[in-house]
Short mmCIF file of C-alpha atoms in Angstrom, two decimals:
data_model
loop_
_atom_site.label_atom_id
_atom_site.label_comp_id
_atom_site.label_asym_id
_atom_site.label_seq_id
_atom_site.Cartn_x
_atom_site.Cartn_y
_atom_site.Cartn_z
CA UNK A 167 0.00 0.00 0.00
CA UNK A 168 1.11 3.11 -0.49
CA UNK A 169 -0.27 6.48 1.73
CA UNK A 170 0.55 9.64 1.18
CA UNK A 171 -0.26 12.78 3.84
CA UNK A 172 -1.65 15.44 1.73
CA UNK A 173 -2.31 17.98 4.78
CA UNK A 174 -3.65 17.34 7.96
CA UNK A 175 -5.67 14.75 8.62
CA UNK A 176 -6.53 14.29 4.52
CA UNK A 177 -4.39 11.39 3.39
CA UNK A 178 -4.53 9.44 -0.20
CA UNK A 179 -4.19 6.00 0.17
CA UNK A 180 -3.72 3.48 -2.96
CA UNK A 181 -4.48 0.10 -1.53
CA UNK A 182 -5.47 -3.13 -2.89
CA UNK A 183 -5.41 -1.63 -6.31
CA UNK A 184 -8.13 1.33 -5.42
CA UNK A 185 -7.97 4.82 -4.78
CA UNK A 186 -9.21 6.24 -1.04
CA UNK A 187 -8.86 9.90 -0.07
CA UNK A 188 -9.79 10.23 3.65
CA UNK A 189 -10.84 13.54 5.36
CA UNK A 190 -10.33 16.58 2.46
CA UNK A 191 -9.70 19.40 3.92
CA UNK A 192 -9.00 21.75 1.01
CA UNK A 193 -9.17 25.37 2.05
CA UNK A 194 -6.36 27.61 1.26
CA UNK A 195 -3.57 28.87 3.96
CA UNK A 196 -5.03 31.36 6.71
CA UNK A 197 -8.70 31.56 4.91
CA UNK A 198 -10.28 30.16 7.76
CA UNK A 199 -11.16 31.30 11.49
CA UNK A 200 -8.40 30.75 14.37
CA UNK A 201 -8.82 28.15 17.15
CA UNK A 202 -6.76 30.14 19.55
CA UNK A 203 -5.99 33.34 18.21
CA UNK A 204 -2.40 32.35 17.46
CA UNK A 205 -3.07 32.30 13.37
CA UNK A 206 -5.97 31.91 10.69
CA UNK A 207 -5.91 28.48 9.44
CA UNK A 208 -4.91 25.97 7.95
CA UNK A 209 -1.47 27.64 9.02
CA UNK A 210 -0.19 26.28 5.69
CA UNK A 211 -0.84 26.05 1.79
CA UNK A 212 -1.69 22.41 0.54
CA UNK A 213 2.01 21.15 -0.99
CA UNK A 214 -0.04 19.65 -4.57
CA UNK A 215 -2.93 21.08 -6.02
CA UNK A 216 -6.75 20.13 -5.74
CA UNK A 217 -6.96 18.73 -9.37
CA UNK A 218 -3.52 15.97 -8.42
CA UNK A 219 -5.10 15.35 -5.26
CA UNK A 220 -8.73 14.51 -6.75
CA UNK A 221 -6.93 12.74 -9.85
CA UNK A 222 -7.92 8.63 -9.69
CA UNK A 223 -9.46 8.95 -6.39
CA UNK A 224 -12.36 6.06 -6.48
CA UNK A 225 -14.08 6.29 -3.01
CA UNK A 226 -14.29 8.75 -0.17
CA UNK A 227 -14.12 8.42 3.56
CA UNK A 228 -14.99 11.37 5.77
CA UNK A 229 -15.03 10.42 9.59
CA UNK A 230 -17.14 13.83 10.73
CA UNK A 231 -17.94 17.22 9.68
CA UNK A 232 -15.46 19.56 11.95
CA UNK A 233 -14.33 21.77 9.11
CA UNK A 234 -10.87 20.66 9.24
CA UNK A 235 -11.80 17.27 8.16
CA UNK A 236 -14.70 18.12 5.53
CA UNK A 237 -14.33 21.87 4.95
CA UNK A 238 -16.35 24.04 2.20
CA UNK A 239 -14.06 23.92 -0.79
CA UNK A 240 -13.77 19.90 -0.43
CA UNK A 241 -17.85 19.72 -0.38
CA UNK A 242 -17.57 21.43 -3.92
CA UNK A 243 -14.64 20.10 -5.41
CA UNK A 244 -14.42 16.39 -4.50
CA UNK A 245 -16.81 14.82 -7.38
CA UNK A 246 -20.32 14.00 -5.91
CA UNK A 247 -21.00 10.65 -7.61
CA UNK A 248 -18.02 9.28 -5.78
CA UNK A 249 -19.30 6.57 -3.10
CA UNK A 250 -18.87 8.43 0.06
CA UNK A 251 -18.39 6.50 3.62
CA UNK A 252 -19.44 8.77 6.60
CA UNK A 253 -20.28 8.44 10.39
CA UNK A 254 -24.05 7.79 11.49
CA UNK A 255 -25.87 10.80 11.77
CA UNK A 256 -23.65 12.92 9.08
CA UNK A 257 -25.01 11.57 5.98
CA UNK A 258 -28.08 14.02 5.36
CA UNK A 259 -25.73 16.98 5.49
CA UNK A 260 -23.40 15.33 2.98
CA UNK A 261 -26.28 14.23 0.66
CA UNK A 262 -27.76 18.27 0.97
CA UNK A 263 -24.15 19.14 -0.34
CA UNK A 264 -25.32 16.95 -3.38
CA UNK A 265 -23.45 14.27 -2.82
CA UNK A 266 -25.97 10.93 -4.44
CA UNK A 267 -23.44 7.88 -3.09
CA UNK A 268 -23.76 8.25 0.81
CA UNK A 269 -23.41 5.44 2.89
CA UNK A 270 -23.16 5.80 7.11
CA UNK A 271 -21.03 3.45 8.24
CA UNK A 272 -22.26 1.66 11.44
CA UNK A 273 -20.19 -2.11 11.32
CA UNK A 274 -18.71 -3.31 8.61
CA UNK A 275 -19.33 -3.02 4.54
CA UNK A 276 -17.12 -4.57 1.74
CA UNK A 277 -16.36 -1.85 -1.26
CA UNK A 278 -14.49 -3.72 -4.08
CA UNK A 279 -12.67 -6.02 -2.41
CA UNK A 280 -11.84 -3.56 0.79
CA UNK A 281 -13.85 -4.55 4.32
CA UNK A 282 -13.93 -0.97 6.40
CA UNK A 283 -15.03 -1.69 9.69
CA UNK A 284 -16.57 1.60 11.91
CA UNK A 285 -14.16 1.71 15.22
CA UNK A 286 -14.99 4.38 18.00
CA UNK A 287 -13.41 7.36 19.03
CA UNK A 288 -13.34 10.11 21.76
CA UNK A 289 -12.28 13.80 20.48
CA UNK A 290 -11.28 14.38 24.34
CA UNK A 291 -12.63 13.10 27.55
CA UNK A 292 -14.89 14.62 29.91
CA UNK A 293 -17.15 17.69 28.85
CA UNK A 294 -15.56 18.56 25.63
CA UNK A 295 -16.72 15.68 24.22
CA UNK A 296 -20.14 16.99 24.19
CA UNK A 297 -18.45 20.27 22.37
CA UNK A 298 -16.80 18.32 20.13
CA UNK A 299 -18.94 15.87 19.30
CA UNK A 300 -19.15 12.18 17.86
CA UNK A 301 -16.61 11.13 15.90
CA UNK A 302 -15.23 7.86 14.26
CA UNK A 303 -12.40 5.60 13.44
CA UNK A 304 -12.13 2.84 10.89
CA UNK A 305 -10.06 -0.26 10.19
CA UNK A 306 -9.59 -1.16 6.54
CA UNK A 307 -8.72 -4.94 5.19
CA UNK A 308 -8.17 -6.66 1.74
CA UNK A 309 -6.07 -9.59 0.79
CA UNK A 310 -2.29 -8.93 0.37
CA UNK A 311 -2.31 -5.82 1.93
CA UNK A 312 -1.27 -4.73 5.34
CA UNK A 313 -4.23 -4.58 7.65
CA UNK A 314 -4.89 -0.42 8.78
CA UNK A 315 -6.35 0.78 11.94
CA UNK A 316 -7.02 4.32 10.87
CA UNK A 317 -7.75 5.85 14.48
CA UNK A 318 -9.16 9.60 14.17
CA UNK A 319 -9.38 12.43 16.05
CA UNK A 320 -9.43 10.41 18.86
CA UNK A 321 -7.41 10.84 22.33
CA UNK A 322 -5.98 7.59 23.28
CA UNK A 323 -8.27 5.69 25.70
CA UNK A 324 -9.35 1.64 26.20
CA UNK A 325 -11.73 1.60 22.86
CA UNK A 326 -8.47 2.36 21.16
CA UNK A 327 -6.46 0.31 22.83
CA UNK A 328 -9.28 -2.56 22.51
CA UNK A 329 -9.00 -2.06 18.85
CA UNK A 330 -5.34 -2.77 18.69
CA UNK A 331 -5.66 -5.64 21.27
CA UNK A 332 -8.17 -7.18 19.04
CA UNK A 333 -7.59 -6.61 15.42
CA UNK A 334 -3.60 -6.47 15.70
CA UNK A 335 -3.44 -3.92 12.80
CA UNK A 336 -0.13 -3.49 10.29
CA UNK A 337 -0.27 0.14 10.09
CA UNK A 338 -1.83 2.74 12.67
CA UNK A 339 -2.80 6.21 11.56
CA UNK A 340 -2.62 8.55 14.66
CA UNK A 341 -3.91 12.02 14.91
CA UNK A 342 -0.54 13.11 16.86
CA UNK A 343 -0.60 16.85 17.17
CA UNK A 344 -1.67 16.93 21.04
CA UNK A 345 -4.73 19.58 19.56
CA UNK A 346 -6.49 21.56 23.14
CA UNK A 347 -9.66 23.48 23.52
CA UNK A 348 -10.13 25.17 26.29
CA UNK A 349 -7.16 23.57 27.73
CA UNK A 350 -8.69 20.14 27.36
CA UNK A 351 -6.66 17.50 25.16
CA UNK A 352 -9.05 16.85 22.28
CA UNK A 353 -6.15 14.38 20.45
CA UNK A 354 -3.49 12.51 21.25
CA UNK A 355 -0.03 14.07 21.82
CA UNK A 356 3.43 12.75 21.91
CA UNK A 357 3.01 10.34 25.07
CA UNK A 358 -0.28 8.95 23.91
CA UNK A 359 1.57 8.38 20.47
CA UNK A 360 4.30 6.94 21.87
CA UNK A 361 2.01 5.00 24.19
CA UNK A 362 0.29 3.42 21.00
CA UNK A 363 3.63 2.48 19.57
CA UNK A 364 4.29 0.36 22.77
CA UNK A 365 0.88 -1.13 22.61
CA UNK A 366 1.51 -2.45 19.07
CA UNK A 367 5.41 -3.16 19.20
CA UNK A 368 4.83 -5.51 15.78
CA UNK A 369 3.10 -2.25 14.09
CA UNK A 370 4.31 0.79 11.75
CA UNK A 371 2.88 3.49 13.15
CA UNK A 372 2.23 7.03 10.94
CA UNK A 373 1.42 10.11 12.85
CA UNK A 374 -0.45 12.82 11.19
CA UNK A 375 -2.85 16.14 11.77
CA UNK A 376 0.11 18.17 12.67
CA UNK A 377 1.55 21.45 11.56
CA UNK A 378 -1.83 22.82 10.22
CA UNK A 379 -3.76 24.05 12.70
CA UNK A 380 -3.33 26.43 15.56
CA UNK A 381 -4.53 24.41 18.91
CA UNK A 382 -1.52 22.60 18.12
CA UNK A 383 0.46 21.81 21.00
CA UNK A 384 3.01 19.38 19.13
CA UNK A 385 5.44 19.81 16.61
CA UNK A 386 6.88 17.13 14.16
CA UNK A 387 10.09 17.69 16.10
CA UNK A 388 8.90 17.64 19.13
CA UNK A 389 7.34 14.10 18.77
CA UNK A 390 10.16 12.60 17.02
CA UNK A 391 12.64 14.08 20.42
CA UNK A 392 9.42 12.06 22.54
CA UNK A 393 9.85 8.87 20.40
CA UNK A 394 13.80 8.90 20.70
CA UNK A 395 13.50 9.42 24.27
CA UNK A 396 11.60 6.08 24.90
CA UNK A 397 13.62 4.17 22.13
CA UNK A 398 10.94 4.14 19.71
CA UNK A 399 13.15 4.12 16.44
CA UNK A 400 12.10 6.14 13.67
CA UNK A 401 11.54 2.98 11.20
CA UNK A 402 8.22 1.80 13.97
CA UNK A 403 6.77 5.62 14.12
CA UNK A 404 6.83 7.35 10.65
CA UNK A 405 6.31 11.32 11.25
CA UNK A 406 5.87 12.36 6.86
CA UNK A 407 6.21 16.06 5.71
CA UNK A 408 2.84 17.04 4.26
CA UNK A 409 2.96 16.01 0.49
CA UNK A 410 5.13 12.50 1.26
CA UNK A 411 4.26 9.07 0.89
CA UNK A 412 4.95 6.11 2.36
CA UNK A 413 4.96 2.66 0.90
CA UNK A 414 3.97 0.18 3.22
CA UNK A 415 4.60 -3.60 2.12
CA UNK A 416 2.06 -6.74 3.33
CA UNK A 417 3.37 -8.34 6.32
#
C-alpha cells in the first residue's frame, strides 16, 4: 500500500489496487477562522494542487464534519457521484451538499474487495466531548495488503487500545498533534503516540494532523525528540512532511 499525507488529517491511500482519499480538507492557507488566536488556518498552503489530489481517487471516507476534516471547498470540489463512507448521523448533510453515493457506516461493509469496519473514538474526555462531538475511526482490510487501523481524532483511551488488542493492525494512523480546547486535550499528543507504539510493538505506526492548525500543542520535532527518548526508532513511528508518501509492504 502506499499512503501519502496530503495535509492534515486528509491522506490518499492506494491500496489493494483502489484509490481512497480520507478527510479533504481543502481550504487555502489562513482563509479560515483561528482556534486560539495564534493564526488563521490551515497555518499552511496544501504542498499539490486540488486537481492531483482529486486525480484517480475512487471512493471517499470522511469520519465527521469539523471543518478541518470536511471543509467548504472539499464539499464542492471532490466529485459527488463518488461513493462516500461517513459516520451515522452525518449523511443528510453530505447528501444536501449533493453528494448521491452516501453510505453511514455503522459495522462493517465490503467496497471492491476492501472490508472498512466503523471503530470508536473520543475527540477528548470529559465535557468537551459533548463540544466536540461524535466522531469515528475505521479499520480497513483486503487480501495482500497490510491490515490499517485508521484511528481519528481520537485521544488515546481503552476503545483504542481494545481495537489494537483485538484486530492487531499493520499500520496505525494517529492524529498526533496533542490539539487543546479550552485547555482540554481533544487528540493525542506525543506520550499517547508513543504510548500506541508500545501497545503495538509488531506495528508501523504514521502520525499525522500536525503542523496545520493552531490548537496545536506538538510539533513534528517535538514528537520525534518524545519517540527517541523512549527508544521508539524512527523505522516503527513514521512522522511524513505534508505532500510525502509512504509505501507500506504486506506483512
Amino acid at each position: 500500500m502506499q499512503l501519502q499525507l496530503i495535509r492534515n488529517a486528509t491522506l490518499k491511500l492506494d491500496y489493494a489496487g483502489r484509490t481512497v482519499l480520507i478527510d479533504p480538507y481543502f481550504a487555502e492557507k489562513h482563509s479560515l477562522p483561528s482556534f486560539t488566536g495564534r493564526s488563521p488556518n490551515p497555518m499552511v498552503e496544501l504542498p499539490i494542487a486540488i486537481e492531483d489530489i482529486l486525480e484517480g481517487v475512487e471512493m471517499v471516507i470522511v469520519s465527521h464534519l469539523h471543518t478541518d476534516h470536511f471543509d467548504d471547498v472539499a464539499m464542492q470540489r471532490v466529485p459527488k457521484h463518488l461513493p462516500l463512507f461517513c459516520q451515522p448521523g452525518d449523511e443528510e448533510t453530505i447528501r444536501g451538499a449533493g453528494f448521491s453515493n452516501v453510505t453511514p457506516l455503522s459495522g462493517s461493509a465490503i467496497w471492491q474487495g476492501l472490508t472498512l469496519t466503523r471503530r470508536e473514538g473520543s475527540h477528548g474526555l470529559g465535557p468537551v466531548v459533548e463540544l466536540m462531538g461524535h466522531v469515528m475511526g475505521f479499520t480497513l482490510e483486503a487480501a495482500g495488503e497490510p491490515s490499517v487501523y485508521w484511528a481519528g481524532d481520537t485521544v488515546l483511551y481503552p476503545p483504542v487500545t481494545d481495537v489494537i488488542a483485538a484486530s492487531t493492525p499493520d499500520v496505525i494512523v494517529t492524529h498526533s498533534c496533542g490539539a487543546r480546547w479550552d485547555g482540554d486535550l481533544i487528540v493525542m499528543d506525543a506520550a499517547e503516540t508513543v504510548a500506541v507504539c508500545e501497545a503495538a510493538p509488531d506495528a508501523i505506526v504514521i502520525a499525522t494532523h500536525m503542523e496545520a492548525l493552531d490548537h496545536a500543542t506538538i510539533s513534528r520535532e517535538d514528537l520525534r525528540h518524545v519517540a527517541d527518548e523512549k527508544g521508539i526508532a524512527a523505522s516503527r513511528l513514521l512522522i511524513p512532511a505534508d505532500g510525502e508518501t509512504v509505501a507500506v509492504g504486506r506483512p
